[in-house]
mmCIF file of C-alpha atoms in Angstrom:
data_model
loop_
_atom_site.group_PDB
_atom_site.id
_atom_site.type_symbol
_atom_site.label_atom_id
_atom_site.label_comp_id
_atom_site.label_asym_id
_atom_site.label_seq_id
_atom_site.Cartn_x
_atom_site.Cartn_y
_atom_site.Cartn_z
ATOM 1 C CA UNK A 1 -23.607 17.290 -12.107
ATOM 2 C CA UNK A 2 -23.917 17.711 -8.403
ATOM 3 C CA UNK A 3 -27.155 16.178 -8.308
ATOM 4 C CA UNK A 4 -25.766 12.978 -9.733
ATOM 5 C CA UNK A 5 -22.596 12.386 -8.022
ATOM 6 C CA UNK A 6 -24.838 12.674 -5.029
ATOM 7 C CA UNK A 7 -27.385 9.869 -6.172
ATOM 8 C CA UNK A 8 -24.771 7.352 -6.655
ATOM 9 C CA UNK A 9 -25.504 4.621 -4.340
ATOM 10 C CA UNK A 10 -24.928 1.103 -3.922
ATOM 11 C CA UNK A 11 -26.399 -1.272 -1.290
ATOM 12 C CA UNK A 12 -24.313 -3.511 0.251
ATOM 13 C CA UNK A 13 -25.216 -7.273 0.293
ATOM 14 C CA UNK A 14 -22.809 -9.622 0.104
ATOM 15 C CA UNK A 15 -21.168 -10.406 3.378
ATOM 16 C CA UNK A 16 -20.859 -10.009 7.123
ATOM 17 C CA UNK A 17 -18.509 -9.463 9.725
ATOM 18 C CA UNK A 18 -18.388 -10.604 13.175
ATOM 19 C CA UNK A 19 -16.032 -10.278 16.148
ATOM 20 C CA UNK A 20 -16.549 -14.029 16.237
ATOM 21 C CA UNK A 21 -15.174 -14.923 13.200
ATOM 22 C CA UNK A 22 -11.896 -13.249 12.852
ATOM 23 C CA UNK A 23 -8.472 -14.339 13.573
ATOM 24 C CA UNK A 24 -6.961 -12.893 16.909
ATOM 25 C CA UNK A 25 -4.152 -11.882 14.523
ATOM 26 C CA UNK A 26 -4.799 -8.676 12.215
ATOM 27 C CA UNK A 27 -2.313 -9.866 9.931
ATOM 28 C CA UNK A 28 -3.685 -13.727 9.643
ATOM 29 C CA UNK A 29 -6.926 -12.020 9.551
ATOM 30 C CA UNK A 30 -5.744 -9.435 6.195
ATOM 31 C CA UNK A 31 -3.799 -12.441 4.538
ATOM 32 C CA UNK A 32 -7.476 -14.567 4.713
ATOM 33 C CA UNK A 33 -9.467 -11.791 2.823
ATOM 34 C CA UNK A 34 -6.473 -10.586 0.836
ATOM 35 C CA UNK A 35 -6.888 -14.511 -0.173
ATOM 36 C CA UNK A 36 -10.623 -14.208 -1.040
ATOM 37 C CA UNK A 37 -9.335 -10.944 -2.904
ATOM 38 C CA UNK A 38 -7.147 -12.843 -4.949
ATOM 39 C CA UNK A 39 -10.088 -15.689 -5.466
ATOM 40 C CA UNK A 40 -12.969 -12.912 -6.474
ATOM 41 C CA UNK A 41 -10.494 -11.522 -8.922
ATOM 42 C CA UNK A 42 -10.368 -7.837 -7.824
ATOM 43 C CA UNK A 43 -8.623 -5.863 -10.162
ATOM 44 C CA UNK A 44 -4.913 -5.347 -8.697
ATOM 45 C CA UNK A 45 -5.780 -6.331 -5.395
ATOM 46 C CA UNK A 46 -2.643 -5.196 -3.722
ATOM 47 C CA UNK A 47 -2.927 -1.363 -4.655
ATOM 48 C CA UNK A 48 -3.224 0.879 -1.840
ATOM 49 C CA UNK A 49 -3.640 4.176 -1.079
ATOM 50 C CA UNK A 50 -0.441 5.445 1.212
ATOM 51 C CA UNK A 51 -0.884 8.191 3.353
ATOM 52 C CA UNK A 52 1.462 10.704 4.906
ATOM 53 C CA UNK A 53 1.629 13.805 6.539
ATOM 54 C CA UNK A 54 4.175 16.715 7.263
ATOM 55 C CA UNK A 55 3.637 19.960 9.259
ATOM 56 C CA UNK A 56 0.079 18.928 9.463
ATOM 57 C CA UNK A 57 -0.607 18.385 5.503
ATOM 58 C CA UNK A 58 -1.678 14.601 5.055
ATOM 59 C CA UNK A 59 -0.675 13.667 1.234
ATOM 60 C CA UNK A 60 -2.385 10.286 -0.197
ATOM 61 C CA UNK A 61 -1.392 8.413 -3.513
ATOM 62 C CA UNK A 62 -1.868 4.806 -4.685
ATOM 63 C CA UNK A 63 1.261 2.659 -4.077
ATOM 64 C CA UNK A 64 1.199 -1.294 -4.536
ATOM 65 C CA UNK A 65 1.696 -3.936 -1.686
ATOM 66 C CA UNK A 66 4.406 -6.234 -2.333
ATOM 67 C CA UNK A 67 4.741 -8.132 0.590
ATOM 68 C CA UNK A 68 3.037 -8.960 3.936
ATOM 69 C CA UNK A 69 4.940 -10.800 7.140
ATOM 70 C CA UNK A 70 4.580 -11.125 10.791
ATOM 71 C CA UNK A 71 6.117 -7.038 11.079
ATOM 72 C CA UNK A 72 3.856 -5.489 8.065
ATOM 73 C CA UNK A 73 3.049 -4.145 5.095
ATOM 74 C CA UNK A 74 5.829 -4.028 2.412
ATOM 75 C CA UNK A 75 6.310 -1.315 -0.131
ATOM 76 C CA UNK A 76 8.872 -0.002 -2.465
ATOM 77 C CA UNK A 77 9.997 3.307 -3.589
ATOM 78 C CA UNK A 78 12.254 6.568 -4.317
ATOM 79 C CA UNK A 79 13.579 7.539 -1.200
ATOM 80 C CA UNK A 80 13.757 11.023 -2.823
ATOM 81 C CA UNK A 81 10.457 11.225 -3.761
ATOM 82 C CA UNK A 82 7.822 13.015 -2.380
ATOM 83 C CA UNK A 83 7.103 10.272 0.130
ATOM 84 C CA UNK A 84 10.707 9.397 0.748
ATOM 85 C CA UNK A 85 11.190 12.596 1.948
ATOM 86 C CA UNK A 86 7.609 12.942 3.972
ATOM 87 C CA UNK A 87 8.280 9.590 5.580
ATOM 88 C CA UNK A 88 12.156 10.565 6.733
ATOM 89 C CA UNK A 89 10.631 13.610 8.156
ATOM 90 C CA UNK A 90 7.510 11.899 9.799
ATOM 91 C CA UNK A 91 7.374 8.001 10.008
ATOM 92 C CA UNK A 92 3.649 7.969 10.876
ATOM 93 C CA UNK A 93 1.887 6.911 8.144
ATOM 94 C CA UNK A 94 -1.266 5.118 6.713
ATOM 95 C CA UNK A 95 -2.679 2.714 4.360
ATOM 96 C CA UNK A 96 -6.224 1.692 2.949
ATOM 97 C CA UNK A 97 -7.151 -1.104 0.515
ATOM 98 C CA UNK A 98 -10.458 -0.755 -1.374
ATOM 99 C CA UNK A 99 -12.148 -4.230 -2.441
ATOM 100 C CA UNK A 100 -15.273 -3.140 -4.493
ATOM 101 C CA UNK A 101 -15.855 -6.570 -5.891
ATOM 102 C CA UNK A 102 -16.226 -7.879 -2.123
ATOM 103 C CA UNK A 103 -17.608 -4.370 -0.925
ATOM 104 C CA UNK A 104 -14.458 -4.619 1.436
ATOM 105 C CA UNK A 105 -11.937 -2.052 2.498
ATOM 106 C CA UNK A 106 -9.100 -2.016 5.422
ATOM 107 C CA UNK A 107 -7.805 0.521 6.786
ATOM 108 C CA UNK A 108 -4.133 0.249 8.629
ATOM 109 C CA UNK A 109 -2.089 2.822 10.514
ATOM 110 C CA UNK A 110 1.464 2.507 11.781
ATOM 111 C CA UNK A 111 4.607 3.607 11.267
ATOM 112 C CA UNK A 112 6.845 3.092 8.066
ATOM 113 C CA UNK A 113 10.439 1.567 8.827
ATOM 114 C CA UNK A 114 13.027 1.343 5.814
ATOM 115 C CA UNK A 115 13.830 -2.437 5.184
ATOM 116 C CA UNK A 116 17.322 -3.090 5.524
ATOM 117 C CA UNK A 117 19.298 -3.046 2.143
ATOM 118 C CA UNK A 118 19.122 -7.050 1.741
ATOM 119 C CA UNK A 119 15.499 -7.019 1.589
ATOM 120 C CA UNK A 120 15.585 -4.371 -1.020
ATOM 121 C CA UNK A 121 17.954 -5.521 -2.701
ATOM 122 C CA UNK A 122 16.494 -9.112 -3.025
ATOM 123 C CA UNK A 123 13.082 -7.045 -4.024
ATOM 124 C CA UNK A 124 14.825 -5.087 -6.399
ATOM 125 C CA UNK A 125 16.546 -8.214 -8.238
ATOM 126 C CA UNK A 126 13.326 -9.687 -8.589
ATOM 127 C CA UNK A 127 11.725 -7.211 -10.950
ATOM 128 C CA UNK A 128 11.762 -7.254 -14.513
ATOM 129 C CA UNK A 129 14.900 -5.489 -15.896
ATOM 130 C CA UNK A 130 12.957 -2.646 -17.615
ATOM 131 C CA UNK A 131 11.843 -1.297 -14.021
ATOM 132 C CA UNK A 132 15.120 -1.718 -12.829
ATOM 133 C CA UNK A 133 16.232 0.633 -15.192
ATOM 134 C CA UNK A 134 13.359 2.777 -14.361
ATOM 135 C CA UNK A 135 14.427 3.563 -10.949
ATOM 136 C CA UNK A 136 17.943 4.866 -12.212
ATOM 137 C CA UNK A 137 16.542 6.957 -14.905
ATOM 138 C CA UNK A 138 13.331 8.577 -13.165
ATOM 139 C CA UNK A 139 13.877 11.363 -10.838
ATOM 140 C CA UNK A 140 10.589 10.833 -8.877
ATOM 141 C CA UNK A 141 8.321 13.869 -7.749
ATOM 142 C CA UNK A 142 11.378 16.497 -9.657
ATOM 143 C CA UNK A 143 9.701 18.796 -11.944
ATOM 144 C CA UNK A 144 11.064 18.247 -15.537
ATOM 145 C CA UNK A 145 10.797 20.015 -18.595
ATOM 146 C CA UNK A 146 9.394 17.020 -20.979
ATOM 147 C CA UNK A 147 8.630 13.519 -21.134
ATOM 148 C CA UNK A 148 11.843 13.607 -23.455
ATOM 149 C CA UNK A 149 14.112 13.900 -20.484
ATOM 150 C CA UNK A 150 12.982 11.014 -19.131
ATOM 151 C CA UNK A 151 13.471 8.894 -22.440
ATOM 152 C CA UNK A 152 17.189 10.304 -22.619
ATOM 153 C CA UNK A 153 17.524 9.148 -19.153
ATOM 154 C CA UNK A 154 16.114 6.112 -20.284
ATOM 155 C CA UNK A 155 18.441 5.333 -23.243
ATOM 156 C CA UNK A 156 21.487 6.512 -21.240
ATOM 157 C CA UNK A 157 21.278 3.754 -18.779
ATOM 158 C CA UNK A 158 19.829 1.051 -21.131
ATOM 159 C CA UNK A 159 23.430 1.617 -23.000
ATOM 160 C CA UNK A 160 24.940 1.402 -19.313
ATOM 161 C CA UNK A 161 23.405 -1.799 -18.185
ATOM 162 C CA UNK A 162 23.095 -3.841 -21.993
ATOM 163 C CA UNK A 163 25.959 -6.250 -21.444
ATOM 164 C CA UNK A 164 24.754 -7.233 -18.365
ATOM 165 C CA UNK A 165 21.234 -8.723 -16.606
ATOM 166 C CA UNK A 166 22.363 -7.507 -13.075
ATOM 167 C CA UNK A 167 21.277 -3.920 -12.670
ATOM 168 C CA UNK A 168 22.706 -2.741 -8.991
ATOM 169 C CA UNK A 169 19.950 -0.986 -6.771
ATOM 170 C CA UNK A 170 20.441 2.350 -6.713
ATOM 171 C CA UNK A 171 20.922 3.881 -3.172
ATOM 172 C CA UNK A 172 18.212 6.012 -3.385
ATOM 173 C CA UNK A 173 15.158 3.636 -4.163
ATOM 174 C CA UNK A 174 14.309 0.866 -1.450
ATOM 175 C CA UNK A 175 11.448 -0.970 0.780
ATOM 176 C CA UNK A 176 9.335 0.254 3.550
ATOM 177 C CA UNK A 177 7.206 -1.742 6.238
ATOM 178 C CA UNK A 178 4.592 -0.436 7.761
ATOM 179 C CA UNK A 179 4.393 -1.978 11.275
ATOM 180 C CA UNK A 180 0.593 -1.254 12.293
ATOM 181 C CA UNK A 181 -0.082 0.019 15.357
ATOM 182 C CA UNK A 182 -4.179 -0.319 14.207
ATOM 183 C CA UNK A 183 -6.082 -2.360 11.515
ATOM 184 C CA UNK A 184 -9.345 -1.808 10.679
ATOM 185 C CA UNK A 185 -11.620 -4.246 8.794
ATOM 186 C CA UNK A 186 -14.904 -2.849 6.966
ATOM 187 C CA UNK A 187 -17.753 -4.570 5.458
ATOM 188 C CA UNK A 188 -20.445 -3.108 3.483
ATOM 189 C CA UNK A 189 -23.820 -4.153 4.916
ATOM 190 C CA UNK A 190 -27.226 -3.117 4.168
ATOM 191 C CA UNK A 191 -28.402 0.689 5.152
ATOM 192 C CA UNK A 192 -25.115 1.721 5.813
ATOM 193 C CA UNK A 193 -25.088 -0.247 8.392
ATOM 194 C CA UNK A 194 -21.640 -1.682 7.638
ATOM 195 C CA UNK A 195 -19.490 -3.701 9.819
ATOM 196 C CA UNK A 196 -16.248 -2.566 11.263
ATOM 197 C CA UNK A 197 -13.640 -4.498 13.508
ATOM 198 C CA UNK A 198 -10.902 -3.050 14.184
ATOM 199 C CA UNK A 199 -8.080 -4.566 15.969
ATOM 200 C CA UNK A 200 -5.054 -1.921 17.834
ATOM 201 C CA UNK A 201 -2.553 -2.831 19.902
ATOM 202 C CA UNK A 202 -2.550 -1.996 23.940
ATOM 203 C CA UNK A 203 0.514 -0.926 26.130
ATOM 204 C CA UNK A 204 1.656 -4.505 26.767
ATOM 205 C CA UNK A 205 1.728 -4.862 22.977
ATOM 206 C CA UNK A 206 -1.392 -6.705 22.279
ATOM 207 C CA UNK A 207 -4.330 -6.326 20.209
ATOM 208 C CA UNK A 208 -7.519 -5.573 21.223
ATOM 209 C CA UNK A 209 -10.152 -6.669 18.951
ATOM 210 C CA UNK A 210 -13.257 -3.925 19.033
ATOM 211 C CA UNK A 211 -16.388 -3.696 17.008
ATOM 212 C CA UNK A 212 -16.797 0.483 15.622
ATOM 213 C CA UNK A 213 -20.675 1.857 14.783
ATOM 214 C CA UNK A 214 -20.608 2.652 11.368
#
């Protein structure tokens, strides 16, 4: 089994990147191929993989993107999860996107602010009511005994919220930005020779744009 997960390869073909043909602005520059993203149909091209890290021990898991302006990256989630907690404790955090179909990935690192309550809540009215419900009845990153408890959970605040389409947020589930500090654009070339530009941000606040060997 080794021996084959070792001779997967893939050569990359499809593209190039040059420090000439990028936007001075990261996030111009990520809304362009998130674009092309959207255009290629890649398969849920706003999942991510969010990184964090407390007392030196990073943890990673796919969250999705669900908004981009001129501060960041927007995400949503339990503040009492896992990564609720990690990100109260250390703000510093890290996301990648992996486009396969465009042999694309970006890499962005930052730090995670909670949006105010506004934004989440105008987030939170937005999605359907079923996941609404969700966020009252799941108890994210809690051990539990059964997938039962959740469905009781479930049914309990259905029958709480039937007679009405306006679920409140609950206080414990809200929006993140991720304000980068560093954005890094890859593309697969030939040889493993890939392409990487990565823009950061200097002491006056301004990004330097930098081509990286591969």
């Amino acid at each position: 089994m080794e021996q084959k997960i070792a001779d997967i390869r893939k050569d990359y073909t499809l593209h190039e990147l040059n420090e000439s043909g990028v936007d001075e602005n990261p996030l111009i520059q990520f809304q362009a191929w998130f674009q092309e993203a959207l255009d290629a149909k890649v398969h849920e091209p706003n999942a991510m993989a969010l990184g964090t890290a407390v007392n030196s021990q990073p943890s990673v898991r796919i969250v999705l993107l669900k908004g981009i302006d001129d501060k960041g990256f927007r995400f949503f989630t339990n503040y009492q999860s896992d990564k609720g907690k990690q990100l109260a404790e250390n703000s510093q955090a890290a996301l990648t996107f992996f486009w396969p179909e465009l042999e694309r990935q970006v890499r962005i690192e930052g730090t995670a602010d909670k949006l105010s309550p506004s934004a989440s809540d105008e987030y939170y009215q937005s999605r359907p009511k079923g996941s609404r419900i969700g966020a009252w009845s799941s108890p994210q990153s809690q051990v539990i005994p059964d997938r039962k408890v959740l469905e009781r959970r479930m049914e309990t605040y259905q029958e709480k919220f039937k007679e009405t389409a306006h679920v409140p947020r609950p206080d414990h589930w809200g929006g993140y930005v991720l304000v980068p500090a560093s954005i890094e654009f890859w593309q697969g070339r030939p040889s493993r020779l890939h392409d990487r530009i990565r823009y950061r941000k200097n002491t006056e606040g301004q990004w330097i744009i930098e081509r990286l060997a591969p």
